[in-house]
Amino acid sequence: MTAHRALVRRTALSVAAGAAALVLAACGSDSSSDSGSGGHDMGSMESDSGPTATAPVKAGDHNDADVDFSKEMIQHHRQAVDMAELAADRASSQEVKDLAAKVKGAQDPEIKTMSGWLTSWGEGVPEEMSGAMDHDMSSAMPGMMSGTDMDKLEKASGAEFDTMFLTMMVEHHEGAVEMAETEKADGEYGPATKLADDVVTAQTAEIKQMNKMLAKG
């Protein structure tokens, strides 16, 4: 019986201690929730309603650099596409024709992408203009050919065309890389800075390729 009483006494003490711990925990919770300056509830309010340092940039956030980049690169790409289409008809080298097709295939979709951005931002998409007016109005952009340059290219053929096309396109690509580097440094819109990075990567590689082609004569 003595052992039985000891076991009952130990059990009762254990239950009492557990109950006391529960009471203390409840009091602590009540005091923190009643406090006007802190506690779990205030933390929940801050996390639910206030901005955080790690909040992602909204997809629509953009700045003037993004707008300028899109408008100017659309015009820049259009001229590259014009040059590539001339190469499809007038180049004598299959290697030049293949490169021109690659340029057109990459830049046509990028024109559409940037036009979509401008529309979503409430900005006007540059109008397509034909002839020397288009090229001369855009000649302030790095690497852009003048109307006279484009006329010369259009009149050339065979090996002369190939050399002229590659020389002009190297300069054109170098201008695009310069514009893209500016966007990477100053732009805010994630997809635009990503496209700029892609332009730098792709066109730097093509510049190296075209310089090798020119070196072969």
PDB file of N, CA, C and O in Angstrom, residues 10 31 52 67 93 110 149 161 170 173 181 195 200 203:
ATOM      1  N   ARG A  10       3.160  10.955  -6.573  1.00  0.00           N
ATOM      2  CA  ARG A  10       4.009  11.436  -7.659  1.00  0.00           C
ATOM      3  C   ARG A  10       3.161  11.827  -8.865  1.00  0.00           C
ATOM      4  O   ARG A  10       3.409  12.827  -9.541  1.00  0.00           O
ATOM      5  N   SER A  31      -0.780  38.589 -21.823  1.00  0.00           N
ATOM      6  CA  SER A  31      -0.098  39.856 -21.598  1.00  0.00           C
ATOM      7  C   SER A  31       0.498  40.400 -22.870  1.00  0.00           C
ATOM      8  O   SER A  31       0.505  41.595 -23.108  1.00  0.00           O
ATOM      9  N   THR A  52       7.854  44.896 -47.311  1.00  0.00           N
ATOM     10  CA  THR A  52       9.069  44.289 -46.779  1.00  0.00           C
ATOM     11  C   THR A  52      10.241  44.634 -47.665  1.00  0.00           C
ATOM     12  O   THR A  52      10.081  44.949 -48.839  1.00  0.00           O
ATOM     13  N   VAL A  67      11.928  52.753 -71.579  1.00  0.00           N
ATOM     14  CA  VAL A  67      11.147  53.263 -72.712  1.00  0.00           C
ATOM     15  C   VAL A  67      12.080  53.657 -73.858  1.00  0.00           C
ATOM     16  O   VAL A  67      11.854  53.284 -75.022  1.00  0.00           O
ATOM     17  N   SER A  93      27.796  34.474-100.695  1.00  0.00           N
ATOM     18  CA  SER A  93      28.251  33.434 -99.768  1.00  0.00           C
ATOM     19  C   SER A  93      27.078  32.850 -98.996  1.00  0.00           C
ATOM     20  O   SER A  93      26.259  33.595 -98.431  1.00  0.00           O
ATOM     21  N   GLU A 110      12.055  40.020 -81.272  1.00  0.00           N
ATOM     22  CA  GLU A 110      12.389  41.018 -80.254  1.00  0.00           C
ATOM     23  C   GLU A 110      11.685  42.346 -80.536  1.00  0.00           C
ATOM     24  O   GLU A 110      11.284  43.061 -79.609  1.00  0.00           O
ATOM     25  N   ASP A 149      24.439  54.930 -96.922  1.00  0.00           N
ATOM     26  CA  ASP A 149      25.030  53.600 -96.694  1.00  0.00           C
ATOM     27  C   ASP A 149      24.097  52.503 -97.190  1.00  0.00           C
ATOM     28  O   ASP A 149      24.545  51.542 -97.853  1.00  0.00           O
ATOM     29  N   PHE A 161      29.132  42.792-102.138  1.00  0.00           N
ATOM     30  CA  PHE A 161      28.016  42.899-101.180  1.00  0.00           C
ATOM     31  C   PHE A 161      28.379  42.205 -99.870  1.00  0.00           C
ATOM     32  O   PHE A 161      28.145  42.746 -98.790  1.00  0.00           O
ATOM     33  N   VAL A 170      28.879  44.531 -88.567  1.00  0.00           N
ATOM     34  CA  VAL A 170      29.754  44.570 -87.386  1.00  0.00           C
ATOM     35  C   VAL A 170      29.559  45.900 -86.656  1.00  0.00           C
ATOM     36  O   VAL A 170      29.375  45.938 -85.429  1.00  0.00           O
ATOM     37  N   HIS A 173      26.069  45.970 -85.042  1.00  0.00           N
ATOM     38  CA  HIS A 173      26.021  45.159 -83.819  1.00  0.00           C
ATOM     39  C   HIS A 173      26.755  45.854 -82.673  1.00  0.00           C
ATOM     40  O   HIS A 173      26.294  45.809 -81.523  1.00  0.00           O
ATOM     41  N   GLU A 181      24.102  47.782 -73.208  1.00  0.00           N
ATOM     42  CA  GLU A 181      24.868  47.984 -71.967  1.00  0.00           C
ATOM     43  C   GLU A 181      24.291  49.155 -71.167  1.00  0.00           C
ATOM     44  O   GLU A 181      24.233  49.115 -69.936  1.00  0.00           O
ATOM     45  N   LEU A 195      16.531  41.158 -71.868  1.00  0.00           N
ATOM     46  CA  LEU A 195      16.679  41.186 -73.315  1.00  0.00           C
ATOM     47  C   LEU A 195      17.975  41.896 -73.695  1.00  0.00           C
ATOM     48  O   LEU A 195      18.697  41.468 -74.611  1.00  0.00           O
ATOM     49  N   VAL A 200      23.592  41.615 -75.831  1.00  0.00           N
ATOM     50  CA  VAL A 200      25.045  41.697 -75.645  1.00  0.00           C
ATOM     51  C   VAL A 200      25.697  40.348 -75.938  1.00  0.00           C
ATOM     52  O   VAL A 200      26.695  40.259 -76.670  1.00  0.00           O
ATOM     53  N   GLN A 203      25.026  39.225 -79.893  1.00  0.00           N
ATOM     54  CA  GLN A 203      25.637  40.059 -80.921  1.00  0.00           C
ATOM     55  C   GLN A 203      27.155  40.176 -80.761  1.00  0.00           C
ATOM     56  O   GLN A 203      27.874  40.339 -81.743  1.00  0.00           O
TER      57      GLN A 203
END
